[in-house]
Rosetta silent file (secondary structure, phi, psi, omega in degrees, C-alpha in Angstrom):
SEQUENCE: XXXXXXXXXXXXXXXXXXXXXXXXXXXXXXXXXXXXXXXXXXXXXXXXXXXXXXXXXXXXXXXXXXXXXXXXXXXXXXXXXXXXXXXXXXXXXXXXXXXXXXXXXXXXXXXXXXXXXXXXXXXX
SCORE:     score description
SCORE:     0.000 S_00000001
   1 L     0.000  130.677  179.647  111.335   78.841   78.195 S_00000001
   2 L   -89.955  134.189  177.221  108.069   77.212   79.226 S_00000001
   3 L   -71.684  126.709  176.990  105.039   79.426   79.652 S_00000001
   4 L   -91.429  128.798  177.813  103.733   79.220   83.204 S_00000001
   5 L   -95.882  121.980  177.874   99.968   79.218   83.497 S_00000001
   6 L  -106.773  139.476  176.607   98.725   80.950   86.629 S_00000001
   7 L  -121.521  171.337  178.855   95.211   80.532   87.961 S_00000001
   8 L  -107.898  166.241  174.435   93.365   82.207   90.815 S_00000001
   9 L  -126.738  151.744 -176.579   91.779   80.805   93.950 S_00000001
  10 L  -106.449   99.316  179.881   88.577   81.954   95.634 S_00000001
  11 L   -79.688   -4.378  173.717   89.113   82.542   99.324 S_00000001
  12 L   -83.356  -17.038  177.043   85.520   83.714   99.645 S_00000001
  13 L   -90.403 -142.968  178.069   84.408   80.159   98.884 S_00000001
  14 L  -123.812   85.627 -178.234   85.637   77.017  100.570 S_00000001
  15 L   -51.012  137.258 -178.094   89.145   76.310   99.264 S_00000001
  16 L    93.163  -26.604  178.454   89.777   72.610   98.842 S_00000001
  17 L  -104.163    0.853  172.555   86.079   71.854   98.534 S_00000001
  18 L   -97.847  164.369  175.999   85.753   73.597   95.178 S_00000001
  19 L   -58.257  126.241 -178.164   87.036   71.956   91.977 S_00000001
  20 L   -87.501  141.211  170.145   90.841   72.101   92.162 S_00000001
  21 L    77.041   16.121  178.441   93.065   73.132   89.298 S_00000001
  22 L   -61.447  125.360 -178.838   90.457   74.489   86.908 S_00000001
  23 L   100.702  -11.704  176.924   92.427   76.156   84.136 S_00000001
  24 L   -84.663  152.610 -179.983   95.617   74.164   84.643 S_00000001
  25 L   -65.281  154.306  178.752   96.849   71.936   81.815 S_00000001
  26 L   -57.326  -30.003 -177.406   95.925   68.241   81.868 S_00000001
  27 L   -87.110   11.595 -174.653   99.631   67.433   82.286 S_00000001
  28 H   -51.491  -45.924 -176.923   99.947   69.591   85.427 S_00000001
  29 H   -68.551   -8.220  176.948  100.747   66.665   87.753 S_00000001
  30 H   -90.827   -1.124 -178.418  103.652   65.728   85.479 S_00000001
  31 L   -75.482 -175.252  179.840  105.389   69.032   86.226 S_00000001
  32 L   -61.482  123.333 -171.820  108.227   69.767   88.632 S_00000001
  33 H   -53.949  -43.941 -178.534  107.043   68.312   91.974 S_00000001
  34 H   -61.602  -39.537  178.076  107.860   71.296   94.222 S_00000001
  35 H   -66.078  -45.458  179.791  105.918   73.619   91.883 S_00000001
  36 H   -61.247  -48.002 -177.195  102.981   71.202   91.663 S_00000001
  37 H   -65.694  -41.981  178.203  102.864   70.683   95.432 S_00000001
  38 H   -64.388  -37.992  178.246  103.140   74.396   96.267 S_00000001
  39 H   -64.254  -45.724  178.441  100.338   75.154   93.793 S_00000001
  40 H   -61.012  -42.003  178.070   98.068   72.527   95.351 S_00000001
  41 H   -58.452  -46.222  179.403   98.835   73.932   98.808 S_00000001
  42 H   -61.571  -37.717 -179.089   97.841   77.431   97.684 S_00000001
  43 H   -68.437  -21.086 -177.993   94.599   76.124   96.184 S_00000001
  44 H  -101.486   -8.864 -174.849   93.650   74.541   99.534 S_00000001
  45 L   -78.027  147.839  175.280   94.691   77.356  101.871 S_00000001
  46 L  -126.870  113.922 -175.220   92.245   79.604  103.674 S_00000001
  47 L   -75.807  -10.385  179.429   93.829   82.819  105.003 S_00000001
  48 L   -97.282  107.148 -173.056   90.985   83.527  107.451 S_00000001
  49 H   -51.570  -37.366 -177.657   91.693   81.390  110.545 S_00000001
  50 H   -72.205  -12.156 -178.109   88.053   81.127  111.633 S_00000001
  51 H  -109.826    7.861 -179.841   87.102   79.674  108.241 S_00000001
  52 L   -68.147  133.039  175.867   89.838   77.035  107.972 S_00000001
  53 L  -104.678  138.115 -172.168   88.480   73.557  107.247 S_00000001
  54 H   -62.864  -37.038 -176.110   90.540   70.630  108.568 S_00000001
  55 H   -69.896  -51.911  175.765   90.676   68.490  105.415 S_00000001
  56 H   -62.419  -34.536  178.248   91.949   71.141  102.963 S_00000001
  57 H   -62.889  -43.595  178.089   94.267   72.456  105.704 S_00000001
  58 H   -64.370  -39.528  178.845   95.771   68.990  106.147 S_00000001
  59 H   -63.748  -43.486  178.596   96.145   68.645  102.377 S_00000001
  60 H   -63.195  -43.619 -179.225   97.926   72.016  102.150 S_00000001
  61 H   -64.917  -44.482  179.318  100.236   71.137  105.051 S_00000001
  62 H   -66.094  -34.595  177.183  101.089   67.719  103.641 S_00000001
  63 H   -64.529  -42.836  178.587  101.740   69.296  100.219 S_00000001
  64 H   -64.720  -41.848  176.289  104.203   71.758  101.736 S_00000001
  65 H   -59.810  -48.378 -177.970  105.936   68.927  103.607 S_00000001
  66 H   -63.133  -26.475 -177.817  106.092   66.828  100.430 S_00000001
  67 L   -69.534  -13.208  178.674  107.567   69.768   98.505 S_00000001
  68 L    98.634   17.845  178.760  110.764   69.427  100.500 S_00000001
  69 L   -56.736  161.207 -173.766  110.430   72.419  102.798 S_00000001
  70 L   -82.525   32.421  176.633  113.049   72.619  105.560 S_00000001
  71 L  -127.762  132.669  176.703  110.623   71.373  108.221 S_00000001
  72 L  -106.023  171.433  179.764  110.130   67.716  109.042 S_00000001
  73 L  -119.155  154.040  170.201  107.250   65.994  110.803 S_00000001
  74 L   -78.293  166.321  177.035  107.146   63.452  113.580 S_00000001
  75 H   -58.087  -43.922 -179.524  105.600   60.083  112.817 S_00000001
  76 H   -61.574  -46.347  179.152  102.524   61.103  114.812 S_00000001
  77 H   -61.304  -45.289 -179.683  102.161   64.414  112.963 S_00000001
  78 H   -60.628  -49.520 -176.418  102.593   62.729  109.599 S_00000001
  79 H   -63.352  -36.768  178.021  100.075   59.972  110.315 S_00000001
  80 H   -63.852  -47.393  177.443   97.493   62.460  111.597 S_00000001
  81 H   -62.388  -43.704 -179.148   97.784   64.559  108.431 S_00000001
  82 H   -61.104  -44.009  178.612   97.786   61.457  106.259 S_00000001
  83 H   -58.898  -43.597 -179.495   94.591   60.125  107.893 S_00000001
  84 H   -65.514  -40.363  178.091   92.836   63.431  107.317 S_00000001
  85 H   -67.236  -38.223  176.613   93.968   63.532  103.679 S_00000001
  86 H   -63.511  -37.212  174.767   92.799   59.940  103.172 S_00000001
  87 H   -62.689  -43.270  177.905   89.376   60.973  104.522 S_00000001
  88 H   -59.614  -45.179  179.387   89.385   63.870  102.051 S_00000001
  89 H   -59.532  -40.913  177.552   90.254   61.471   99.217 S_00000001
  90 H   -61.696  -43.514 -179.106   87.307   59.260  100.213 S_00000001
  91 H   -65.010  -52.713 -175.468   84.918   62.227  100.167 S_00000001
  92 H   -71.603  -17.605  176.623   86.067   63.707   96.855 S_00000001
  93 H   -86.709  -13.425 -174.296   86.190   60.251   95.304 S_00000001
  94 H  -117.744  -12.158 -178.295   82.652   59.387   96.304 S_00000001
  95 L   -96.145  137.706 -178.482   80.482   62.485   96.030 S_00000001
  96 H   -55.537  -34.871 -176.074   78.755   63.363   92.771 S_00000001
  97 H   -65.500  -13.455  179.676   79.751   67.026   93.021 S_00000001
  98 H  -101.464    1.500  176.904   83.376   66.010   92.521 S_00000001
  99 L   -63.377  130.636  179.489   82.816   63.971   89.346 S_00000001
 100 L    85.146    0.997  176.830   84.979   65.451   86.617 S_00000001
 101 L   -97.750  172.085  179.899   87.198   67.397   89.043 S_00000001
 102 L  -103.310    7.681 -174.927   90.878   66.820   89.773 S_00000001
 103 H   -54.921  -48.595 -178.896   90.499   66.934   93.565 S_00000001
 104 H   -64.259  -43.380  179.099   91.075   63.200   94.091 S_00000001
 105 H   -62.112  -43.698 -179.835   94.036   63.128   91.688 S_00000001
 106 H   -63.953  -46.116 -178.474   95.621   66.166   93.349 S_00000001
 107 H   -65.304  -39.790  178.143   95.122   64.783   96.867 S_00000001
 108 H   -64.891  -39.831  177.061   96.472   61.363   95.886 S_00000001
 109 H   -59.677  -47.428  179.981   99.525   63.006   94.303 S_00000001
 110 H   -59.774  -49.623 -178.704  100.186   64.951   97.522 S_00000001
 111 H   -59.609  -45.715 -179.202   99.822   61.877   99.694 S_00000001
 112 H   -61.502  -43.658  179.165  102.111   59.781   97.484 S_00000001
 113 H   -67.323  -36.374  178.708  104.840   62.453   97.422 S_00000001
 114 H   -67.373  -40.813  176.931  104.528   62.944  101.196 S_00000001
 115 H   -61.623  -42.181  177.938  104.869   59.194  101.790 S_00000001
 116 H   -57.117  -46.260 -179.453  108.007   59.177   99.608 S_00000001
 117 H   -67.311  -43.912 -179.077  109.582   61.915  101.733 S_00000001
 118 H   -60.665  -36.997  177.179  108.485   60.333  105.022 S_00000001
 119 H   -68.597  -40.874  177.038  110.057   57.044  103.946 S_00000001
 120 H   -60.872  -38.618 -179.104  113.309   58.792  102.967 S_00000001
 121 L   -83.856   -3.382  178.838  113.363   60.452  106.393 S_00000001
 122 L    60.027   36.398  173.846  112.479   57.139  108.055 S_00000001
 123 L   -94.235  -11.623  172.322  109.548   58.571  109.985 S_00000001
 124 L  -133.327    0.000    0.000  107.303   55.825  108.595 S_00000001
């Protein structure tokens, strides 16, 4: 039996714009994809609707889609989410405050897994 490491998220901050995955093992992205994707989604979610930010929200939504949930997306929906996630990747890959964080790696993982599913479903 493998020990599962659980971490917390701070919904009083700005989920998705804080360092992602602090406390998770370095090999986290090598884990079972549905578990990895659901964890990333939780780390980006904001339960207070008025405080939702579009980039982390898109990342969370794309992660849930990539996890294999029983909901599919249209090509338009997928591309809109993908564009927003690509913008997020540009920001977290270029700002000093994200140096040493896993945000870019996590977002790239989500996008790659989502593209794999979208290709299997022939929506892209």
